Amino acid sequence: MAQGEAPGFEEFEEYVRTRHEALLRSARRLVPDPIDAQDLLQTALARTYGRWDGIADKSLADAYLRRVMINTRTEWWRARKLDEVPTEQLPDARVEDGTEQHADRALLMEILGILAPKQRSVVVLRHWEQMSTEETAAALGMSAGTVKSTLHRALARLRHELETRQERERAGCAA
């Protein structure tokens, strides 16, 4: 063990090495900007490292780390500057390779940004991470009923946003 390394460092380092890509994908689903996703993951890893020895069942490390990422994302959201000015027209979504699949993904990531952090976390865990209602409830520290109602409201809001955008698109094409 190198000087200054705490006990458990090698185990944590191995965990990060093997799970980094999957964890980064989870972070990317929580925040739309790739740089912010890397920052989110690094912050969560730093916070988790300090409590690594307290995680008795290391098979739950992913769930623990996802929860830390969600909490960190929520902290960032609450601390954001409120001097943003809402506009009627949203900027075009970035499309890197021009395929329809990437355009759909960019649109989805953009509209996920309208959700409150709690709603976004539930949608990401249930639909992207494919966790059950019970697993999502445990990861977020809420009841299964709250997960279901939050998911229902979040999906209704996303559906409404997509319909509104489609109507605007049709109106723009007709003009």
GROMACS .gro file of N, CA, C and O in nm, residues 45-154:
model
  440
   45LEU      N    1  -1.787   0.953  -0.655
   45LEU     CA    2  -1.681   0.858  -0.619
   45LEU      C    3  -1.601   0.909  -0.499
   45LEU      O    4  -1.568   0.831  -0.409
   46ALA      N    5  -1.571   1.037  -0.498
   46ALA     CA    6  -1.495   1.094  -0.385
   46ALA      C    7  -1.575   1.080  -0.255
   46ALA      O    8  -1.520   1.045  -0.151
   47ARG      N    9  -1.705   1.107  -0.264
   47ARG     CA   10  -1.790   1.096  -0.144
   47ARG      C   11  -1.803   0.949  -0.101
   47ARG      O   12  -1.808   0.919   0.019
   48THR      N   13  -1.812   0.860  -0.196
   48THR     CA   14  -1.828   0.717  -0.165
   48THR      C   15  -1.699   0.660  -0.107
   48THR      O   16  -1.704   0.577  -0.015
   49TYR      N   17  -1.585   0.703  -0.158
   49TYR     CA   18  -1.458   0.651  -0.109
   49TYR      C   19  -1.444   0.672   0.042
   49TYR      O   20  -1.399   0.583   0.114
   50GLY      N   21  -1.489   0.787   0.089
   50GLY     CA   22  -1.481   0.816   0.232
   50GLY      C   23  -1.566   0.723   0.317
   50GLY      O   24  -1.543   0.709   0.436
   51ARG      N   25  -1.663   0.660   0.257
   51ARG     CA   26  -1.752   0.569   0.332
   51ARG      C   27  -1.744   0.424   0.282
   51ARG      O   28  -1.828   0.343   0.315
   52TRP      N   29  -1.643   0.395   0.200
   52TRP     CA   30  -1.632   0.264   0.137
   52TRP      C   31  -1.632   0.150   0.238
   52TRP      O   32  -1.698   0.048   0.218
   53ASP      N   33  -1.559   0.166   0.346
   53ASP     CA   34  -1.552   0.059   0.446
   53ASP      C   35  -1.686   0.038   0.515
   53ASP      O   36  -1.712  -0.069   0.571
   54GLY      N   37  -1.774   0.138   0.513
   54GLY     CA   38  -1.905   0.126   0.576
   54GLY      C   39  -2.006   0.050   0.491
   54GLY      O   40  -2.114   0.017   0.539
   55ILE      N   41  -1.972   0.023   0.366
   55ILE     CA   42  -2.062  -0.054   0.279
   55ILE      C   43  -2.031  -0.201   0.304
   55ILE      O   44  -1.934  -0.256   0.250
   56ALA      N   45  -2.111  -0.263   0.387
   56ALA     CA   46  -2.084  -0.402   0.427
   56ALA      C   47  -2.099  -0.497   0.309
   56ALA      O   48  -2.017  -0.585   0.289
   57ASP      N   49  -2.206  -0.480   0.232
   57ASP     CA   50  -2.231  -0.568   0.118
   57ASP      C   51  -2.189  -0.494  -0.008
   57ASP      O   52  -2.262  -0.411  -0.060
   58LYS      N   53  -2.070  -0.525  -0.058
   58LYS     CA   54  -2.015  -0.453  -0.174
   58LYS      C   55  -2.097  -0.478  -0.301
   58LYS      O   56  -2.084  -0.405  -0.398
   59SER      N   57  -2.184  -0.579  -0.300
   59SER     CA   58  -2.270  -0.601  -0.417
   59SER      C   59  -2.373  -0.489  -0.430
   59SER      O   60  -2.435  -0.473  -0.535
   60LEU      N   61  -2.391  -0.411  -0.323
   60LEU     CA   62  -2.484  -0.298  -0.325
   60LEU      C   63  -2.414  -0.166  -0.354
   60LEU      O   64  -2.475  -0.059  -0.347
   61ALA      N   65  -2.286  -0.173  -0.390
   61ALA     CA   66  -2.208  -0.052  -0.412
   61ALA      C   67  -2.265   0.032  -0.526
   61ALA      O   68  -2.268   0.155  -0.518
   62ASP      N   69  -2.310  -0.032  -0.635
   62ASP     CA   70  -2.369   0.044  -0.746
   62ASP      C   71  -2.491   0.123  -0.699
   62ASP      O   72  -2.506   0.240  -0.733
   63ALA      N   73  -2.577   0.059  -0.625
   63ALA     CA   74  -2.698   0.126  -0.575
   63ALA      C   75  -2.659   0.241  -0.484
   63ALA      O   76  -2.718   0.350  -0.492
   64TYR      N   77  -2.561   0.219  -0.398
   64TYR     CA   78  -2.515   0.324  -0.307
   64TYR      C   79  -2.461   0.441  -0.387
   64TYR      O   80  -2.495   0.557  -0.363
   65LEU      N   81  -2.377   0.412  -0.485
   65LEU     CA   82  -2.316   0.518  -0.565
   65LEU      C   83  -2.421   0.592  -0.648
   65LEU      O   84  -2.413   0.714  -0.661
   66ARG      N   85  -2.519   0.521  -0.702
   66ARG     CA   86  -2.626   0.588  -0.776
   66ARG      C   87  -2.701   0.685  -0.684
   66ARG      O   88  -2.737   0.794  -0.724
   67ARG      N   89  -2.725   0.642  -0.562
   67ARG     CA   90  -2.794   0.728  -0.467
   67ARG      C   91  -2.711   0.853  -0.436
   67ARG      O   92  -2.764   0.963  -0.427
   68VAL      N   93  -2.581   0.836  -0.422
   68VAL     CA   94  -2.492   0.951  -0.400
   68VAL      C   95  -2.498   1.045  -0.520
   68VAL      O   96  -2.503   1.167  -0.505
   69MET      N   97  -2.499   0.988  -0.643
   69MET     CA   98  -2.508   1.072  -0.763
   69MET      C   99  -2.640   1.148  -0.768
   69MET      O  100  -2.643   1.267  -0.801
   70ILE      N  101  -2.748   1.082  -0.731
   70ILE     CA  102  -2.879   1.147  -0.731
   70ILE      C  103  -2.882   1.260  -0.628
   70ILE      O  104  -2.928   1.371  -0.656
   71ASN      N  105  -2.829   1.233  -0.509
   71ASN     CA  106  -2.825   1.337  -0.405
   71ASN      C  107  -2.738   1.455  -0.448
   71ASN      O  108  -2.774   1.571  -0.428
   72THR      N  109  -2.625   1.425  -0.510
   72THR     CA  110  -2.534   1.529  -0.556
   72THR      C  111  -2.601   1.611  -0.666
   72THR      O  112  -2.596   1.735  -0.664
   73ARG      N  113  -2.666   1.544  -0.758
   73ARG     CA  114  -2.736   1.614  -0.867
   73ARG      C  115  -2.844   1.706  -0.810
   73ARG      O  116  -2.861   1.819  -0.853
   74THR      N  117  -2.915   1.658  -0.709
   74THR     CA  118  -3.018   1.739  -0.645
   74THR      C  119  -2.957   1.861  -0.576
   74THR      O  120  -3.010   1.971  -0.586
   75GLU      N  121  -2.844   1.841  -0.508
   75GLU     CA  122  -2.774   1.954  -0.444
   75GLU      C  123  -2.735   2.058  -0.548
   75GLU      O  124  -2.753   2.178  -0.527
   76TRP      N  125  -2.681   2.012  -0.660
   76TRP     CA  126  -2.641   2.104  -0.767
   76TRP      C  127  -2.762   2.179  -0.821
   76TRP      O  128  -2.756   2.297  -0.848
   77TRP      N  129  -2.872   2.107  -0.839
   77TRP     CA  130  -2.993   2.169  -0.895
   77TRP      C  131  -3.044   2.277  -0.800
   77TRP      O  132  -3.083   2.384  -0.844
   78ARG      N  133  -3.043   2.248  -0.672
   78ARG     CA  134  -3.091   2.345  -0.574
   78ARG      C  135  -2.999   2.466  -0.565
   78ARG      O  136  -3.043   2.577  -0.535
   79ALA      N  137  -2.870   2.447  -0.588
   79ALA     CA  138  -2.773   2.555  -0.575
   79ALA      C  139  -2.757   2.636  -0.704
   79ALA      O  140  -2.686   2.736  -0.703
   80ARG      N  141  -2.823   2.597  -0.810
   80ARG     CA  142  -2.805   2.667  -0.938
   80ARG      C  143  -2.849   2.812  -0.924
   80ARG      O  144  -2.933   2.845  -0.841
   81LYS      N  145  -2.793   2.892  -1.008
   81LYS     CA  146  -2.831   3.033  -1.007
   81LYS      C  147  -2.970   3.046  -1.067
   81LYS      O  148  -3.001   2.983  -1.168
   82LEU      N  149  -3.050   3.128  -1.008
   82LEU     CA  150  -3.187   3.144  -1.054
   82LEU      C  151  -3.203   3.266  -1.143
   82LEU      O  152  -3.312   3.318  -1.161
   83ASP      N  153  -3.092   3.311  -1.203
   83ASP     CA  154  -3.100   3.426  -1.291
   83ASP      C  155  -3.123   3.385  -1.436
   83ASP      O  156  -3.105   3.464  -1.527
   84GLU      N  157  -3.164   3.260  -1.458
   84GLU     CA  158  -3.195   3.215  -1.592
   84GLU      C  159  -3.326   3.277  -1.637
   84GLU      O  160  -3.418   3.295  -1.557
   85VAL      N  161  -3.333   3.307  -1.765
   85VAL     CA  162  -3.453   3.366  -1.818
   85VAL      C  163  -3.520   3.265  -1.911
   85VAL      O  164  -3.461   3.223  -2.010
   86PRO      N  165  -3.642   3.222  -1.878
   86PRO     CA  166  -3.709   3.126  -1.965
   86PRO      C  167  -3.742   3.189  -2.100
   86PRO      O  168  -3.771   3.308  -2.109
   87THR      N  169  -3.737   3.110  -2.202
   87THR     CA  170  -3.769   3.158  -2.337
   87THR      C  171  -3.875   3.069  -2.399
   87THR      O  172  -3.893   2.954  -2.359
   88GLU      N  173  -3.942   3.122  -2.497
   88GLU     CA  174  -4.043   3.044  -2.570
   88GLU      C  175  -3.976   2.940  -2.659
   88GLU      O  176  -4.024   2.830  -2.676
   89GLN      N  177  -3.865   2.978  -2.720
   89GLN     CA  178  -3.798   2.892  -2.816
   89GLN      C  179  -3.677   2.827  -2.751
   89GLN      O  180  -3.588   2.896  -2.701
   90LEU      N  181  -3.671   2.696  -2.752
   90LEU     CA  182  -3.557   2.624  -2.698
   90LEU      C  183  -3.452   2.609  -2.807
   90LEU      O  184  -3.486   2.598  -2.926
   91PRO      N  185  -3.324   2.607  -2.770
   91PRO     CA  186  -3.221   2.587  -2.873
   91PRO      C  187  -3.232   2.448  -2.933
   91PRO      O  188  -3.285   2.356  -2.870
   92ASP      N  189  -3.185   2.435  -3.056
   92ASP     CA  190  -3.187   2.305  -3.122
   92ASP      C  191  -3.101   2.207  -3.044
   92ASP      O  192  -2.998   2.243  -2.988
   93ALA      N  193  -3.145   2.083  -3.042
   93ALA     CA  194  -3.069   1.978  -2.975
   93ALA      C  195  -2.944   1.947  -3.056
   93ALA      O  196  -2.945   1.951  -3.179
   94ARG      N  197  -2.835   1.917  -2.986
   94ARG     CA  198  -2.713   1.879  -3.056
   94ARG      C  199  -2.730   1.739  -3.111
   94ARG      O  200  -2.769   1.647  -3.041
   95VAL      N  201  -2.697   1.724  -3.236
   95VAL     CA  202  -2.700   1.592  -3.299
   95VAL      C  203  -2.563   1.571  -3.359
   95VAL      O  204  -2.522   1.642  -3.450
   96GLU      N  205  -2.492   1.473  -3.306
   96GLU     CA  206  -2.353   1.456  -3.346
   96GLU      C  207  -2.336   1.382  -3.477
   96GLU      O  208  -2.255   1.421  -3.559
   97ASP      N  209  -2.413   1.277  -3.501
   97ASP     CA  210  -2.390   1.202  -3.624
   97ASP      C  211  -2.508   1.208  -3.720
   97ASP      O  212  -2.504   1.146  -3.825
   98GLY      N  213  -2.613   1.278  -3.685
   98GLY     CA  214  -2.723   1.300  -3.778
   98GLY      C  215  -2.823   1.186  -3.789
   98GLY      O  216  -2.920   1.200  -3.861
   99THR      N  217  -2.804   1.077  -3.718
   99THR     CA  218  -2.901   0.969  -3.729
   99THR      C  219  -3.024   1.003  -3.647
   99THR      O  220  -3.019   1.076  -3.549
  100GLU      N  221  -3.135   0.948  -3.689
  100GLU     CA  222  -3.261   0.976  -3.620
  100GLU      C  223  -3.258   0.925  -3.476
  100GLU      O  224  -3.313   0.988  -3.387
  101GLN      N  225  -3.192   0.814  -3.455
  101GLN     CA  226  -3.183   0.758  -3.319
  101GLN      C  227  -3.113   0.857  -3.225
  101GLN      O  228  -3.159   0.879  -3.114
  102HIS      N  229  -3.005   0.916  -3.271
  102HIS     CA  230  -2.934   1.012  -3.186
  102HIS      C  231  -3.017   1.139  -3.167
  102HIS      O  232  -3.013   1.200  -3.061
  103ALA      N  233  -3.092   1.177  -3.269
  103ALA     CA  234  -3.178   1.295  -3.256
  103ALA      C  235  -3.287   1.268  -3.152
  103ALA      O  236  -3.317   1.355  -3.069
  104ASP      N  237  -3.345   1.148  -3.156
  104ASP     CA  238  -3.446   1.113  -3.057
  104ASP      C  239  -3.387   1.112  -2.917
  104ASP      O  240  -3.448   1.159  -2.822
  105ARG      N  241  -3.266   1.059  -2.904
  105ARG     CA  242  -3.200   1.052  -2.774
  105ARG      C  243  -3.171   1.193  -2.722
  105ARG      O  244  -3.192   1.223  -2.605
  106ALA      N  245  -3.124   1.280  -2.811
  106ALA     CA  246  -3.095   1.418  -2.771
  106ALA      C  247  -3.223   1.489  -2.727
  106ALA      O  248  -3.223   1.561  -2.627
  107LEU      N  249  -3.332   1.466  -2.799
  107LEU     CA  250  -3.460   1.525  -2.762
  107LEU      C  251  -3.503   1.472  -2.625
  107LEU      O  252  -3.547   1.549  -2.539
  108LEU      N  253  -3.490   1.342  -2.605
  108LEU     CA  254  -3.529   1.284  -2.477
  108LEU      C  255  -3.445   1.341  -2.363
  108LEU      O  256  -3.499   1.378  -2.258
  109MET      N  257  -3.316   1.352  -2.384
  109MET     CA  258  -3.229   1.409  -2.279
  109MET      C  259  -3.268   1.554  -2.252
  109MET      O  260  -3.268   1.598  -2.137
  110GLU      N  261  -3.304   1.627  -2.357
  110GLU     CA  262  -3.343   1.768  -2.341
  110GLU      C  263  -3.472   1.779  -2.261
  110GLU      O  264  -3.481   1.859  -2.169
  111ILE      N  265  -3.572   1.699  -2.296
  111ILE     CA  266  -3.699   1.713  -2.225
  111ILE      C  267  -3.693   1.654  -2.085
  111ILE      O  268  -3.769   1.695  -1.998
  112LEU      N  269  -3.600   1.561  -2.061
  112LEU     CA  270  -3.582   1.513  -1.923
  112LEU      C  271  -3.538   1.628  -1.833
  112LEU      O  272  -3.565   1.628  -1.713
  113GLY      N  273  -3.474   1.728  -1.893
  113GLY     CA  274  -3.427   1.843  -1.817
  113GLY      C  275  -3.539   1.928  -1.759
  113GLY      O  276  -3.516   2.006  -1.668
  114ILE      N  277  -3.662   1.912  -1.809
  114ILE     CA  278  -3.774   1.990  -1.755
  114ILE      C  279  -3.826   1.931  -1.625
  114ILE      O  280  -3.899   1.998  -1.553
  115LEU      N  281  -3.790   1.807  -1.598
  115LEU     CA  282  -3.839   1.741  -1.477
  115LEU      C  283  -3.762   1.787  -1.354
  115LEU      O  284  -3.643   1.819  -1.361
  116ALA      N  285  -3.830   1.786  -1.242
  116ALA     CA  286  -3.765   1.811  -1.113
  116ALA      C  287  -3.668   1.694  -1.087
  116ALA      O  288  -3.688   1.584  -1.140
  117PRO      N  289  -3.565   1.715  -1.009
  117PRO     CA  290  -3.467   1.610  -0.985
  117PRO      C  291  -3.528   1.478  -0.936
  117PRO      O  292  -3.487   1.371  -0.978
  118LYS      N  293  -3.627   1.485  -0.848
  118LYS     CA  294  -3.690   1.364  -0.795
  118LYS      C  295  -3.759   1.288  -0.908
  118LYS      O  296  -3.744   1.166  -0.920
  119GLN      N  297  -3.832   1.359  -0.993
  119GLN     CA  298  -3.900   1.295  -1.105
  119GLN      C  299  -3.799   1.235  -1.202
  119GLN      O  300  -3.814   1.122  -1.248
  120ARG      N  301  -3.697   1.312  -1.233
  120ARG     CA  302  -3.595   1.265  -1.327
  120ARG      C  303  -3.527   1.139  -1.273
  120ARG      O  304  -3.505   1.043  -1.345
  121SER      N  305  -3.497   1.138  -1.144
  121SER     CA  306  -3.432   1.021  -1.083
  121SER      C  307  -3.520   0.898  -1.093
  121SER      O  308  -3.472   0.789  -1.126
  122VAL      N  309  -3.648   0.913  -1.068
  122VAL     CA  310  -3.740   0.799  -1.076
  122VAL      C  311  -3.747   0.748  -1.220
  122VAL      O  312  -3.739   0.627  -1.244
  123VAL      N  313  -3.760   0.837  -1.316
  123VAL     CA  314  -3.768   0.796  -1.458
  123VAL      C  315  -3.640   0.724  -1.499
  123VAL      O  316  -3.645   0.618  -1.561
  124VAL      N  317  -3.525   0.780  -1.463
  124VAL     CA  318  -3.397   0.719  -1.501
  124VAL      C  319  -3.382   0.580  -1.440
  124VAL      O  320  -3.348   0.484  -1.509
  125LEU      N  321  -3.410   0.568  -1.311
  125LEU     CA  322  -3.392   0.437  -1.246
  125LEU      C  323  -3.492   0.333  -1.297
  125LEU      O  324  -3.456   0.218  -1.319
  126ARG      N  325  -3.617   0.374  -1.317
  126ARG     CA  326  -3.720   0.279  -1.361
  126ARG      C  327  -3.703   0.239  -1.508
  126ARG      O  328  -3.712   0.122  -1.543
  127HIS      N  329  -3.679   0.336  -1.594
  127HIS     CA  330  -3.680   0.307  -1.738
  127HIS      C  331  -3.543   0.286  -1.799
  127HIS      O  332  -3.530   0.205  -1.891
  128TRP      N  333  -3.441   0.357  -1.753
  128TRP     CA  334  -3.308   0.336  -1.810
  128TRP      C  335  -3.232   0.229  -1.735
  128TRP      O  336  -3.170   0.142  -1.796
  129GLU      N  337  -3.235   0.237  -1.607
  129GLU     CA  338  -3.164   0.137  -1.527
  129GLU      C  339  -3.247   0.010  -1.510
  129GLU      O  340  -3.198  -0.089  -1.459
  130GLN      N  341  -3.372   0.016  -1.551
  130GLN     CA  342  -3.465  -0.098  -1.548
  130GLN      C  343  -3.477  -0.160  -1.409
  130GLN      O  344  -3.481  -0.282  -1.393
  131MET      N  345  -3.481  -0.074  -1.309
  131MET     CA  346  -3.501  -0.121  -1.173
  131MET      C  347  -3.650  -0.141  -1.150
  131MET      O  348  -3.733  -0.074  -1.211
  132SER      N  349  -3.684  -0.232  -1.062
  132SER     CA  350  -3.823  -0.251  -1.026
  132SER      C  351  -3.870  -0.134  -0.942
  132SER      O  352  -3.790  -0.052  -0.894
  133THR      N  353  -4.001  -0.127  -0.920
  133THR     CA  354  -4.056  -0.020  -0.836
  133THR      C  355  -3.995  -0.029  -0.696
  133THR      O  356  -3.957   0.073  -0.638
  134GLU      N  357  -3.984  -0.149  -0.643
  134GLU     CA  358  -3.929  -0.168  -0.509
  134GLU      C  359  -3.782  -0.129  -0.502
  134GLU      O  360  -3.737  -0.067  -0.405
  135GLU      N  361  -3.703  -0.168  -0.604
  135GLU     CA  362  -3.562  -0.132  -0.607
  135GLU      C  363  -3.545   0.019  -0.617
  135GLU      O  364  -3.458   0.077  -0.551
  136THR      N  365  -3.628   0.082  -0.699
  136THR     CA  366  -3.623   0.227  -0.713
  136THR      C  367  -3.657   0.294  -0.581
  136THR      O  368  -3.590   0.389  -0.539
  137ALA      N  369  -3.760   0.245  -0.515
  137ALA     CA  370  -3.801   0.300  -0.386
  137ALA      C  371  -3.687   0.290  -0.285
  137ALA      O  372  -3.657   0.386  -0.213
  138ALA      N  373  -3.622   0.174  -0.281
  138ALA     CA  374  -3.511   0.154  -0.186
  138ALA      C  375  -3.394   0.246  -0.221
  138ALA      O  376  -3.334   0.307  -0.131
  139ALA      N  377  -3.362   0.259  -0.349
  139ALA     CA  378  -3.250   0.343  -0.390
  139ALA      C  379  -3.274   0.490  -0.359
  139ALA      O  380  -3.180   0.564  -0.328
  140LEU      N  381  -3.400   0.533  -0.368
  140LEU     CA  382  -3.431   0.675  -0.347
  140LEU      C  383  -3.483   0.704  -0.206
  140LEU      O  384  -3.510   0.820  -0.174
  141GLY      N  385  -3.501   0.601  -0.127
  141GLY     CA  386  -3.548   0.621   0.010
  141GLY      C  387  -3.692   0.670   0.017
  141GLY      O  388  -3.724   0.758   0.095
  142MET      N  389  -3.777   0.614  -0.067
  142MET     CA  390  -3.918   0.652  -0.066
  142MET      C  391  -4.003   0.526  -0.076
  142MET      O  392  -3.951   0.418  -0.099
  143SER      N  393  -4.134   0.541  -0.058
  143SER     CA  394  -4.221   0.424  -0.065
  143SER      C  395  -4.247   0.388  -0.211
  143SER      O  396  -4.231   0.470  -0.301
  144ALA      N  397  -4.290   0.263  -0.233
  144ALA     CA  398  -4.322   0.218  -0.369
  144ALA      C  399  -4.437   0.300  -0.426
  144ALA      O  400  -4.438   0.332  -0.546
  145GLY      N  401  -4.533   0.337  -0.343
  145GLY     CA  402  -4.645   0.419  -0.389
  145GLY      C  403  -4.599   0.556  -0.436
  145GLY      O  404  -4.649   0.609  -0.537
  146THR      N  405  -4.503   0.614  -0.365
  146THR     CA  406  -4.449   0.743  -0.405
  146THR      C  407  -4.374   0.731  -0.538
  146THR      O  408  -4.385   0.818  -0.624
  147VAL      N  409  -4.301   0.621  -0.557
  147VAL     CA  410  -4.233   0.598  -0.684
  147VAL      C  411  -4.335   0.592  -0.797
  147VAL      O  412  -4.319   0.656  -0.901
  148LYS      N  413  -4.443   0.516  -0.775
  148LYS     CA  414  -4.545   0.501  -0.879
  148LYS      C  415  -4.611   0.635  -0.914
  148LYS      O  416  -4.627   0.669  -1.031
  149SER      N  417  -4.649   0.711  -0.812
  149SER     CA  418  -4.716   0.838  -0.839
  149SER      C  419  -4.621   0.939  -0.901
  149SER      O  420  -4.658   1.014  -0.992
  150THR      N  421  -4.496   0.941  -0.856
  150THR     CA  422  -4.396   1.032  -0.912
  150THR      C  423  -4.370   0.996  -1.058
  150THR      O  424  -4.362   1.083  -1.145
  151LEU      N  425  -4.358   0.867  -1.086
  151LEU     CA  426  -4.336   0.821  -1.223
  151LEU      C  427  -4.455   0.858  -1.311
  151LEU      O  428  -4.436   0.906  -1.424
  152HIS      N  429  -4.575   0.839  -1.261
  152HIS     CA  430  -4.695   0.872  -1.338
  152HIS      C  431  -4.697   1.021  -1.374
  152HIS      O  432  -4.719   1.058  -1.490
  153ARG      N  433  -4.670   1.107  -1.276
  153ARG     CA  434  -4.669   1.252  -1.302
  153ARG      C  435  -4.556   1.290  -1.397
  153ARG      O  436  -4.574   1.375  -1.486
  154ALA      N  437  -4.440   1.230  -1.379
  154ALA     CA  438  -4.325   1.262  -1.466
  154ALA      C  439  -4.353   1.221  -1.610
  154ALA      O  440  -4.327   1.298  -1.703
   0.00000   0.00000   0.00000
